[in-house]
C-alpha cells in the first residue's frame, strides 16, 4: 500500500498544507525544529488515531487555534481509502471514506504504518514500557480485536487502581473488576505470545544477516502471569496492591527478554549490539504486517539514518525495496542518496513545505 497525499490544517506549526507523494520514497529535509517530523506525525495518526510521540492529542493543534485536521488519502489493494481526523481541545472525530466511526479499533486495520525513530533504536536498553508499546502498536494494526481488548483493559485497570486508593472499598467491590481484567488481559497475553513467537523467528533471521552469522538473536516473552493463574494472582496479591495503591499483576507489567548469543543485551550488550537488535525488530515488524495482511506497510523513518552507521544504513535501505518510505533528515550525504530508490525531495522551512518538488530517477 502507499499514501497518495496528506492535507493538514492547523497541525503543529502548519497553517495549511497539501502534499502529494511519490509511491516509493519521499524525503523531507531542512533545519531542526522546522516541521519535518510533524508531517510524519500527520500521516501516522491516520493509522492509529494518535501520535507516535508522547503527549496529548490537543498538543497537535497549532498554538492560537481551536482545532487541527489531518486528511490522508491512501491506496490499499487497488482501493482508495480516505482517513480524516479532526481534533479539538475536548474531542476527536474520525471519518473513513467520509463515514464517521465510533471506535478507534475500526481505524487500525485501514492504513498500515510502521514508524522508526531514534526512540525505537533505544527499544532494547529502554524501560519495559517501550517494549510493551512496540508489541501493542504492531498487534493493534494486524488484530483490531487486540486494540479493543487493550483499550478495555486499560480502562478497567484505571478503575481498579482508583478503587485500591478508596479506603471504604472492600474485597467484594473488586470482584467485577478482577473478572473484567482477566477477561481482557488473558486475550492480550495469548495474542502477545503468538506475536513474540513470530517476531523471534523473523528478527532472528534478519539479525543473523546483519551480523554475517556472528550473532544469534532470541526474543522471549517475559509474561508476568499466565491466563490460567491470573485471577488467583489478583486475589493473592490483593493486600500488597492495597498497600501500594496499584495493581502489580497483569499484562501491563509484561516485558520482552532480548538475547544475543545467550547474553541479555538489555543489560550487558554494547550500543552496537542493541541498535542491531532494534533494527532487526523493526524490520521484522514490517515482515509480519505483510504476512498477516498481504500488504506492505508504509515506513516512516524519522531522522533515524543519522543514528545508524554505514553498514546498518546499507542493510536498512536494501531491505526496503517494496515499501513506501517517508524519510526526514537535516541533510543526506551523496553516498546515501545514491542508494535510495526513486522519489521526491521536499524542503521544509518554518512550517512550510516548499512547492518545488525535486524528483530523481535511477537508470
mmCIF file of C-alpha atoms in Angstrom:
data_model
loop_
_atom_site.group_PDB
_atom_site.id
_atom_site.type_symbol
_atom_site.label_atom_id
_atom_site.label_comp_id
_atom_site.label_asym_id
_atom_site.label_seq_id
_atom_site.Cartn_x
_atom_site.Cartn_y
_atom_site.Cartn_z
ATOM 1 C CA UNK A 1 0.000 0.000 0.000
ATOM 2 C CA UNK A 2 1.046 3.632 -0.231
ATOM 3 C CA UNK A 3 -0.019 7.130 0.815
ATOM 4 C CA UNK A 4 -1.027 9.382 -2.069
ATOM 5 C CA UNK A 5 -1.395 12.689 -0.251
ATOM 6 C CA UNK A 6 -1.964 14.420 3.053
ATOM 7 C CA UNK A 7 -3.855 17.621 3.735
ATOM 8 C CA UNK A 8 -3.339 19.328 7.109
ATOM 9 C CA UNK A 9 -4.896 22.369 8.753
ATOM 10 C CA UNK A 10 -3.614 23.998 11.976
ATOM 11 C CA UNK A 11 -1.407 20.973 12.590
ATOM 12 C CA UNK A 12 1.542 21.713 14.933
ATOM 13 C CA UNK A 13 3.419 24.564 13.216
ATOM 14 C CA UNK A 14 1.491 24.274 9.920
ATOM 15 C CA UNK A 15 -1.379 26.590 8.996
ATOM 16 C CA UNK A 16 -2.494 24.771 5.879
ATOM 17 C CA UNK A 17 -0.640 22.367 3.603
ATOM 18 C CA UNK A 18 -1.475 19.762 0.977
ATOM 19 C CA UNK A 19 1.267 17.432 -0.223
ATOM 20 C CA UNK A 20 1.164 14.782 -2.943
ATOM 21 C CA UNK A 21 3.649 11.946 -2.518
ATOM 22 C CA UNK A 22 5.797 9.620 -4.591
ATOM 23 C CA UNK A 23 4.779 5.978 -4.278
ATOM 24 C CA UNK A 24 8.327 4.850 -3.416
ATOM 25 C CA UNK A 25 10.284 7.492 -1.492
ATOM 26 C CA UNK A 26 9.625 10.938 -0.004
ATOM 27 C CA UNK A 27 12.495 12.776 1.668
ATOM 28 C CA UNK A 28 11.934 15.811 3.878
ATOM 29 C CA UNK A 29 14.998 17.928 4.537
ATOM 30 C CA UNK A 30 15.543 21.201 6.365
ATOM 31 C CA UNK A 31 16.869 22.575 9.620
ATOM 32 C CA UNK A 32 15.929 21.402 13.084
ATOM 33 C CA UNK A 33 12.507 22.323 14.532
ATOM 34 C CA UNK A 34 11.104 23.359 11.134
ATOM 35 C CA UNK A 35 8.307 20.757 10.947
ATOM 36 C CA UNK A 36 9.715 17.656 9.242
ATOM 37 C CA UNK A 37 8.579 15.226 11.933
ATOM 38 C CA UNK A 38 5.178 16.942 12.083
ATOM 39 C CA UNK A 39 4.487 15.756 8.535
ATOM 40 C CA UNK A 40 5.216 12.155 9.522
ATOM 41 C CA UNK A 41 3.017 12.569 12.592
ATOM 42 C CA UNK A 42 0.092 13.846 10.486
ATOM 43 C CA UNK A 43 0.385 10.691 8.361
ATOM 44 C CA UNK A 44 0.801 8.301 11.285
ATOM 45 C CA UNK A 45 -2.396 9.332 13.077
ATOM 46 C CA UNK A 46 -4.385 8.015 10.100
ATOM 47 C CA UNK A 47 -3.259 4.551 11.165
ATOM 48 C CA UNK A 48 -3.513 4.553 14.956
ATOM 49 C CA UNK A 49 -5.636 7.612 15.662
ATOM 50 C CA UNK A 50 -2.945 9.058 17.875
ATOM 51 C CA UNK A 51 0.611 10.349 17.628
ATOM 52 C CA UNK A 52 3.753 8.229 17.858
ATOM 53 C CA UNK A 53 5.100 10.986 20.115
ATOM 54 C CA UNK A 54 4.222 11.317 23.768
ATOM 55 C CA UNK A 55 1.727 13.935 24.862
ATOM 56 C CA UNK A 56 -1.957 14.773 24.487
ATOM 57 C CA UNK A 57 -3.883 14.908 21.220
ATOM 58 C CA UNK A 58 -4.598 18.600 21.805
ATOM 59 C CA UNK A 59 -0.856 19.338 21.586
ATOM 60 C CA UNK A 60 -1.101 18.719 17.833
ATOM 61 C CA UNK A 61 -3.286 21.843 17.494
ATOM 62 C CA UNK A 62 -1.392 24.890 16.264
ATOM 63 C CA UNK A 63 -0.901 27.462 19.024
ATOM 64 C CA UNK A 64 -3.695 30.035 18.936
ATOM 65 C CA UNK A 65 -6.116 27.799 17.001
ATOM 66 C CA UNK A 66 -9.149 25.848 18.237
ATOM 67 C CA UNK A 67 -8.743 22.693 16.136
ATOM 68 C CA UNK A 68 -6.470 20.764 13.795
ATOM 69 C CA UNK A 69 -7.160 18.376 10.954
ATOM 70 C CA UNK A 70 -5.297 15.715 9.022
ATOM 71 C CA UNK A 71 -6.722 14.094 5.901
ATOM 72 C CA UNK A 72 -4.798 11.199 4.383
ATOM 73 C CA UNK A 73 -5.573 9.549 1.057
ATOM 74 C CA UNK A 74 -4.080 6.063 0.725
ATOM 75 C CA UNK A 75 -4.232 3.235 -1.786
ATOM 76 C CA UNK A 76 -4.533 -0.304 -0.451
ATOM 77 C CA UNK A 77 -5.113 -3.344 -2.628
ATOM 78 C CA UNK A 78 -6.165 -1.104 -5.512
ATOM 79 C CA UNK A 79 -8.804 0.594 -3.350
ATOM 80 C CA UNK A 80 -8.614 4.220 -2.258
ATOM 81 C CA UNK A 81 -9.044 4.928 1.455
ATOM 82 C CA UNK A 82 -9.526 8.405 2.904
ATOM 83 C CA UNK A 83 -8.979 8.920 6.613
ATOM 84 C CA UNK A 84 -9.832 12.298 8.127
ATOM 85 C CA UNK A 85 -9.136 13.159 11.762
ATOM 86 C CA UNK A 86 -10.223 16.408 13.419
ATOM 87 C CA UNK A 87 -9.081 17.279 16.933
ATOM 88 C CA UNK A 88 -10.278 19.973 19.339
ATOM 89 C CA UNK A 89 -9.331 20.518 22.966
ATOM 90 C CA UNK A 90 -12.358 18.436 24.001
ATOM 91 C CA UNK A 91 -12.864 15.747 21.384
ATOM 92 C CA UNK A 92 -11.565 13.868 18.361
ATOM 93 C CA UNK A 93 -13.619 12.949 15.322
ATOM 94 C CA UNK A 94 -12.609 10.287 12.810
ATOM 95 C CA UNK A 95 -14.016 9.588 9.355
ATOM 96 C CA UNK A 96 -13.155 6.760 6.979
ATOM 97 C CA UNK A 97 -14.297 7.451 3.429
ATOM 98 C CA UNK A 98 -16.492 10.268 4.814
ATOM 99 C CA UNK A 99 -18.275 7.953 7.261
ATOM 100 C CA UNK A 100 -17.869 8.637 10.986
ATOM 101 C CA UNK A 101 -16.562 5.809 13.115
ATOM 102 C CA UNK A 102 -17.353 5.260 16.775
ATOM 103 C CA UNK A 103 -14.404 3.134 17.884
ATOM 104 C CA UNK A 104 -10.700 3.701 17.266
ATOM 105 C CA UNK A 105 -10.329 -0.044 16.693
ATOM 106 C CA UNK A 106 -12.186 0.470 13.390
ATOM 107 C CA UNK A 107 -9.328 2.708 12.244
ATOM 108 C CA UNK A 108 -6.358 0.456 12.923
ATOM 109 C CA UNK A 109 -6.816 -2.022 10.072
ATOM 110 C CA UNK A 110 -7.111 0.527 7.236
ATOM 111 C CA UNK A 111 -3.788 2.352 6.826
ATOM 112 C CA UNK A 112 -0.789 0.208 7.783
ATOM 113 C CA UNK A 113 2.199 2.175 9.047
ATOM 114 C CA UNK A 114 5.454 1.368 10.825
ATOM 115 C CA UNK A 115 7.385 4.240 12.380
ATOM 116 C CA UNK A 116 11.111 4.048 13.072
ATOM 117 C CA UNK A 117 12.607 6.854 15.139
ATOM 118 C CA UNK A 118 15.694 7.334 17.322
ATOM 119 C CA UNK A 119 13.497 6.357 20.259
ATOM 120 C CA UNK A 120 12.852 2.986 18.602
ATOM 121 C CA UNK A 121 16.598 2.415 18.365
ATOM 122 C CA UNK A 122 16.590 2.570 22.149
ATOM 123 C CA UNK A 123 13.841 -0.021 22.490
ATOM 124 C CA UNK A 124 16.342 -2.594 23.757
ATOM 125 C CA UNK A 125 18.015 -0.640 26.551
ATOM 126 C CA UNK A 126 14.925 1.432 27.372
ATOM 127 C CA UNK A 127 12.314 0.702 30.018
ATOM 128 C CA UNK A 128 9.737 -2.124 29.666
ATOM 129 C CA UNK A 129 7.049 0.380 28.629
ATOM 130 C CA UNK A 130 8.843 0.906 25.302
ATOM 131 C CA UNK A 131 8.850 -2.805 24.546
ATOM 132 C CA UNK A 132 5.187 -3.171 25.522
ATOM 133 C CA UNK A 133 4.379 -0.227 23.256
ATOM 134 C CA UNK A 134 6.248 -1.987 20.438
ATOM 135 C CA UNK A 135 4.058 -5.073 20.850
ATOM 136 C CA UNK A 136 0.866 -3.054 21.232
ATOM 137 C CA UNK A 137 1.413 -0.905 18.124
ATOM 138 C CA UNK A 138 2.041 -3.905 15.915
ATOM 139 C CA UNK A 139 -0.766 -6.076 17.243
ATOM 140 C CA UNK A 140 -3.277 -3.225 17.123
ATOM 141 C CA UNK A 141 -2.739 -2.895 13.369
ATOM 142 C CA UNK A 142 -2.950 -6.558 12.449
ATOM 143 C CA UNK A 143 -5.535 -7.537 15.095
ATOM 144 C CA UNK A 144 -8.233 -4.857 15.639
ATOM 145 C CA UNK A 145 -9.729 -7.049 18.377
ATOM 146 C CA UNK A 146 -6.422 -6.680 20.230
ATOM 147 C CA UNK A 147 -6.742 -2.886 20.130
ATOM 148 C CA UNK A 148 -10.258 -3.192 21.557
ATOM 149 C CA UNK A 149 -9.135 -5.532 24.360
ATOM 150 C CA UNK A 150 -6.161 -3.318 25.159
ATOM 151 C CA UNK A 151 -8.336 -0.190 25.412
ATOM 152 C CA UNK A 152 -10.849 -2.005 27.621
ATOM 153 C CA UNK A 153 -8.085 -3.453 29.785
ATOM 154 C CA UNK A 154 -6.580 -0.010 30.378
ATOM 155 C CA UNK A 155 -9.966 1.385 31.414
ATOM 156 C CA UNK A 156 -10.560 -1.474 33.852
ATOM 157 C CA UNK A 157 -7.039 -1.112 35.248
ATOM 158 C CA UNK A 158 -7.645 2.593 35.879
ATOM 159 C CA UNK A 159 -10.901 1.795 37.697
ATOM 160 C CA UNK A 160 -9.293 -0.925 39.806
ATOM 161 C CA UNK A 161 -6.365 1.302 40.772
ATOM 162 C CA UNK A 162 -8.763 4.076 41.778
ATOM 163 C CA UNK A 163 -10.659 1.592 43.943
ATOM 164 C CA UNK A 164 -7.410 0.466 45.583
ATOM 165 C CA UNK A 165 -6.956 4.018 46.841
ATOM 166 C CA UNK A 166 -10.502 4.146 48.227
ATOM 167 C CA UNK A 167 -10.339 3.419 51.944
ATOM 168 C CA UNK A 168 -14.012 2.436 52.021
ATOM 169 C CA UNK A 169 -13.625 -0.274 49.402
ATOM 170 C CA UNK A 170 -13.687 -3.938 50.406
ATOM 171 C CA UNK A 171 -12.666 -7.152 48.699
ATOM 172 C CA UNK A 172 -16.144 -7.797 47.273
ATOM 173 C CA UNK A 173 -16.007 -4.485 45.374
ATOM 174 C CA UNK A 174 -13.074 -5.796 43.351
ATOM 175 C CA UNK A 175 -14.713 -8.958 42.043
ATOM 176 C CA UNK A 176 -16.302 -7.381 38.958
ATOM 177 C CA UNK A 177 -13.115 -5.502 38.023
ATOM 178 C CA UNK A 178 -10.935 -8.564 38.566
ATOM 179 C CA UNK A 179 -13.122 -10.653 36.263
ATOM 180 C CA UNK A 180 -13.010 -7.990 33.549
ATOM 181 C CA UNK A 181 -9.240 -7.646 33.905
ATOM 182 C CA UNK A 182 -8.785 -11.394 33.498
ATOM 183 C CA UNK A 183 -11.189 -11.499 30.533
ATOM 184 C CA UNK A 184 -9.452 -8.775 28.501
ATOM 185 C CA UNK A 185 -5.975 -9.423 29.884
ATOM 186 C CA UNK A 186 -5.967 -13.134 29.037
ATOM 187 C CA UNK A 187 -6.730 -12.409 25.382
ATOM 188 C CA UNK A 188 -3.958 -9.802 25.321
ATOM 189 C CA UNK A 189 -1.461 -12.306 26.745
ATOM 190 C CA UNK A 190 -2.399 -15.053 24.271
ATOM 191 C CA UNK A 191 -2.062 -12.730 21.267
ATOM 192 C CA UNK A 192 1.271 -11.429 22.559
ATOM 193 C CA UNK A 193 2.560 -14.988 22.925
ATOM 194 C CA UNK A 194 1.828 -15.711 19.256
ATOM 195 C CA UNK A 195 3.283 -12.374 18.156
ATOM 196 C CA UNK A 196 6.528 -12.794 20.102
ATOM 197 C CA UNK A 197 6.984 -16.289 18.696
ATOM 198 C CA UNK A 198 6.773 -14.826 15.162
ATOM 199 C CA UNK A 199 8.944 -11.799 15.890
ATOM 200 C CA UNK A 200 11.548 -14.104 17.422
ATOM 201 C CA UNK A 201 11.762 -16.256 14.300
ATOM 202 C CA UNK A 202 11.820 -13.396 11.776
ATOM 203 C CA UNK A 203 14.075 -10.996 13.687
ATOM 204 C CA UNK A 204 16.495 -13.860 14.357
ATOM 205 C CA UNK A 205 16.975 -14.419 10.619
ATOM 206 C CA UNK A 206 17.400 -10.694 9.958
ATOM 207 C CA UNK A 207 19.854 -10.288 12.824
ATOM 208 C CA UNK A 208 21.942 -13.158 11.519
ATOM 209 C CA UNK A 209 22.120 -11.468 8.097
ATOM 210 C CA UNK A 210 23.168 -8.113 9.577
ATOM 211 C CA UNK A 211 25.926 -9.715 11.667
ATOM 212 C CA UNK A 212 27.021 -12.131 8.922
ATOM 213 C CA UNK A 213 26.028 -15.061 11.090
ATOM 214 C CA UNK A 214 28.192 -13.985 14.031
ATOM 215 C CA UNK A 215 25.258 -13.470 16.410
ATOM 216 C CA UNK A 216 22.024 -15.319 17.109
ATOM 217 C CA UNK A 217 19.118 -13.223 18.410
ATOM 218 C CA UNK A 218 16.442 -14.535 20.741
ATOM 219 C CA UNK A 219 13.304 -12.592 21.687
ATOM 220 C CA UNK A 220 11.292 -14.092 24.540
ATOM 221 C CA UNK A 221 8.012 -13.027 26.117
ATOM 222 C CA UNK A 222 8.565 -12.130 29.768
ATOM 223 C CA UNK A 223 4.983 -12.585 30.923
ATOM 224 C CA UNK A 224 4.110 -11.614 34.489
ATOM 225 C CA UNK A 225 1.234 -14.093 34.796
ATOM 226 C CA UNK A 226 -0.428 -16.854 32.786
ATOM 227 C CA UNK A 227 -4.116 -16.607 31.799
ATOM 228 C CA UNK A 228 -4.907 -19.691 33.897
ATOM 229 C CA UNK A 229 -3.479 -18.215 37.099
ATOM 230 C CA UNK A 230 -4.390 -14.552 36.504
ATOM 231 C CA UNK A 231 -7.478 -14.417 38.726
ATOM 232 C CA UNK A 232 -5.792 -16.292 41.584
ATOM 233 C CA UNK A 233 -2.769 -13.984 41.349
ATOM 234 C CA UNK A 234 -5.004 -10.893 41.681
ATOM 235 C CA UNK A 235 -6.594 -12.365 44.781
ATOM 236 C CA UNK A 236 -3.268 -13.478 46.297
ATOM 237 C CA UNK A 237 -1.710 -10.038 45.757
ATOM 238 C CA UNK A 238 -4.743 -8.086 46.935
ATOM 239 C CA UNK A 239 -3.212 -6.927 50.228
ATOM 240 C CA UNK A 240 0.016 -5.836 48.524
ATOM 241 C CA UNK A 241 -1.972 -3.949 45.884
ATOM 242 C CA UNK A 242 -3.914 -2.142 48.621
ATOM 243 C CA UNK A 243 -0.679 -1.062 50.293
ATOM 244 C CA UNK A 244 0.858 0.137 47.038
ATOM 245 C CA UNK A 245 -2.339 1.610 45.626
ATOM 246 C CA UNK A 246 -1.579 -0.058 42.269
ATOM 247 C CA UNK A 247 -2.265 -3.352 40.541
ATOM 248 C CA UNK A 248 1.032 -5.224 40.284
ATOM 249 C CA UNK A 249 -0.206 -8.226 38.285
ATOM 250 C CA UNK A 250 -1.201 -8.314 34.631
ATOM 251 C CA UNK A 251 -0.021 -7.724 31.053
ATOM 252 C CA UNK A 252 0.663 -4.072 31.882
ATOM 253 C CA UNK A 253 3.760 -5.440 33.683
ATOM 254 C CA UNK A 254 4.996 -7.652 30.844
ATOM 255 C CA UNK A 255 8.302 -7.243 29.040
ATOM 256 C CA UNK A 256 10.470 -8.722 26.294
ATOM 257 C CA UNK A 257 13.704 -10.567 27.002
ATOM 258 C CA UNK A 258 16.236 -9.930 24.235
ATOM 259 C CA UNK A 259 19.360 -12.067 23.985
ATOM 260 C CA UNK A 260 22.295 -12.200 21.562
ATOM 261 C CA UNK A 261 24.372 -15.388 21.723
ATOM 262 C CA UNK A 262 22.614 -16.145 25.009
ATOM 263 C CA UNK A 263 23.561 -12.805 26.616
ATOM 264 C CA UNK A 264 20.930 -10.371 27.885
ATOM 265 C CA UNK A 265 21.852 -7.388 25.716
ATOM 266 C CA UNK A 266 19.474 -5.094 27.572
ATOM 267 C CA UNK A 267 21.927 -5.219 30.471
ATOM 268 C CA UNK A 268 25.240 -6.367 29.042
ATOM 269 C CA UNK A 269 25.177 -5.642 25.312
ATOM 270 C CA UNK A 270 27.137 -2.895 23.572
ATOM 271 C CA UNK A 271 25.327 0.026 21.958
ATOM 272 C CA UNK A 272 26.079 -1.509 18.559
ATOM 273 C CA UNK A 273 24.501 -4.820 19.555
ATOM 274 C CA UNK A 274 21.455 -3.068 20.974
ATOM 275 C CA UNK A 275 20.939 -0.996 17.827
ATOM 276 C CA UNK A 276 21.370 -4.023 15.582
ATOM 277 C CA UNK A 277 18.729 -5.863 17.611
ATOM 278 C CA UNK A 278 16.403 -2.844 17.401
ATOM 279 C CA UNK A 279 16.848 -2.694 13.626
ATOM 280 C CA UNK A 280 16.112 -6.419 13.387
ATOM 281 C CA UNK A 281 12.915 -5.998 15.415
ATOM 282 C CA UNK A 282 11.635 -3.097 13.295
ATOM 283 C CA UNK A 283 12.325 -4.885 10.010
ATOM 284 C CA UNK A 284 10.629 -7.994 11.400
ATOM 285 C CA UNK A 285 7.635 -5.821 12.240
ATOM 286 C CA UNK A 286 7.295 -4.867 8.559
ATOM 287 C CA UNK A 287 7.504 -8.527 7.507
ATOM 288 C CA UNK A 288 4.848 -9.622 9.988
ATOM 289 C CA UNK A 289 2.379 -6.969 8.822
ATOM 290 C CA UNK A 290 2.857 -8.097 5.222
ATOM 291 C CA UNK A 291 2.474 -11.738 6.240
ATOM 292 C CA UNK A 292 -0.704 -11.075 8.242
ATOM 293 C CA UNK A 293 -2.427 -8.604 5.889
ATOM 294 C CA UNK A 294 -0.984 -9.279 2.456
ATOM 295 C CA UNK A 295 0.074 -5.620 2.246
ATOM 296 C CA UNK A 296 3.439 -3.965 2.829
ATOM 297 C CA UNK A 297 3.072 -1.150 5.371
ATOM 298 C CA UNK A 298 4.238 2.402 4.815
ATOM 299 C CA UNK A 299 7.506 3.120 6.657
ATOM 300 C CA UNK A 300 8.189 6.411 8.429
ATOM 301 C CA UNK A 301 11.912 6.946 9.101
ATOM 302 C CA UNK A 302 12.167 9.915 11.425
ATOM 303 C CA UNK A 303 15.780 11.138 11.479
ATOM 304 C CA UNK A 304 16.975 7.590 12.008
ATOM 305 C CA UNK A 305 19.691 7.286 9.351
ATOM 306 C CA UNK A 306 21.943 9.675 11.263
ATOM 307 C CA UNK A 307 21.739 7.287 14.231
ATOM 308 C CA UNK A 308 22.991 4.297 12.225
ATOM 309 C CA UNK A 309 26.495 3.583 10.972
ATOM 310 C CA UNK A 310 27.153 2.979 7.264
ATOM 311 C CA UNK A 311 26.789 -0.804 7.437
ATOM 312 C CA UNK A 312 23.395 -0.651 9.156
ATOM 313 C CA UNK A 313 22.234 2.154 6.842
ATOM 314 C CA UNK A 314 23.050 -0.021 3.834
ATOM 315 C CA UNK A 315 21.201 -3.019 5.247
ATOM 316 C CA UNK A 316 18.128 -0.928 6.074
ATOM 317 C CA UNK A 317 17.952 0.645 2.614
ATOM 318 C CA UNK A 318 18.460 -2.686 0.821
ATOM 319 C CA UNK A 319 15.682 -4.261 2.895
ATOM 320 C CA UNK A 320 13.029 -1.739 1.867
ATOM 321 C CA UNK A 321 12.735 -2.143 -1.895
ATOM 322 C CA UNK A 322 8.977 -2.801 -1.890
ATOM 323 C CA UNK A 323 7.952 -0.387 0.865
ATOM 324 C CA UNK A 324 6.894 3.259 0.506
ATOM 325 C CA UNK A 325 9.287 5.326 2.619
ATOM 326 C CA UNK A 326 8.925 8.739 4.252
ATOM 327 C CA UNK A 327 12.293 9.928 5.475
ATOM 328 C CA UNK A 328 13.258 13.023 7.461
ATOM 329 C CA UNK A 329 16.820 14.282 7.789
ATOM 330 C CA UNK A 330 18.564 17.597 8.269
ATOM 331 C CA UNK A 331 20.790 16.557 5.400
ATOM 332 C CA UNK A 332 21.625 13.398 3.463
ATOM 333 C CA UNK A 333 25.043 12.611 2.067
ATOM 334 C CA UNK A 334 25.519 11.849 -1.621
ATOM 335 C CA UNK A 335 26.715 8.386 -0.610
ATOM 336 C CA UNK A 336 23.313 7.622 0.950
ATOM 337 C CA UNK A 337 21.315 9.358 -1.806
ATOM 338 C CA UNK A 338 22.909 7.105 -4.413
ATOM 339 C CA UNK A 339 21.484 4.038 -2.666
ATOM 340 C CA UNK A 340 17.935 5.329 -2.256
ATOM 341 C CA UNK A 341 15.120 4.346 -4.657
ATOM 342 C CA UNK A 342 13.232 6.743 -6.962
ATOM 343 C CA UNK A 343 11.407 9.526 -5.218
ATOM 344 C CA UNK A 344 10.724 13.140 -4.331
ATOM 345 C CA UNK A 345 12.523 15.529 -2.022
ATOM 346 C CA UNK A 346 10.782 18.315 -0.135
ATOM 347 C CA UNK A 347 12.372 21.217 1.703
ATOM 348 C CA UNK A 348 10.722 22.198 4.977
ATOM 349 C CA UNK A 349 11.148 25.660 6.441
ATOM 350 C CA UNK A 350 9.188 27.265 9.311
ATOM 351 C CA UNK A 351 6.098 25.100 8.922
ATOM 352 C CA UNK A 352 6.010 25.323 5.147
ATOM 353 C CA UNK A 353 6.791 22.631 2.589
ATOM 354 C CA UNK A 354 8.382 24.162 -0.457
ATOM 355 C CA UNK A 355 6.305 23.563 -3.559
ATOM 356 C CA UNK A 356 9.305 22.933 -5.796
ATOM 357 C CA UNK A 357 9.381 19.158 -5.665
ATOM 358 C CA UNK A 358 12.581 17.600 -6.957
ATOM 359 C CA UNK A 359 12.236 14.155 -8.494
ATOM 360 C CA UNK A 360 15.153 11.896 -9.232
ATOM 361 C CA UNK A 361 15.162 8.581 -11.002
ATOM 362 C CA UNK A 362 17.732 5.817 -11.157
ATOM 363 C CA UNK A 363 18.662 4.374 -14.533
#
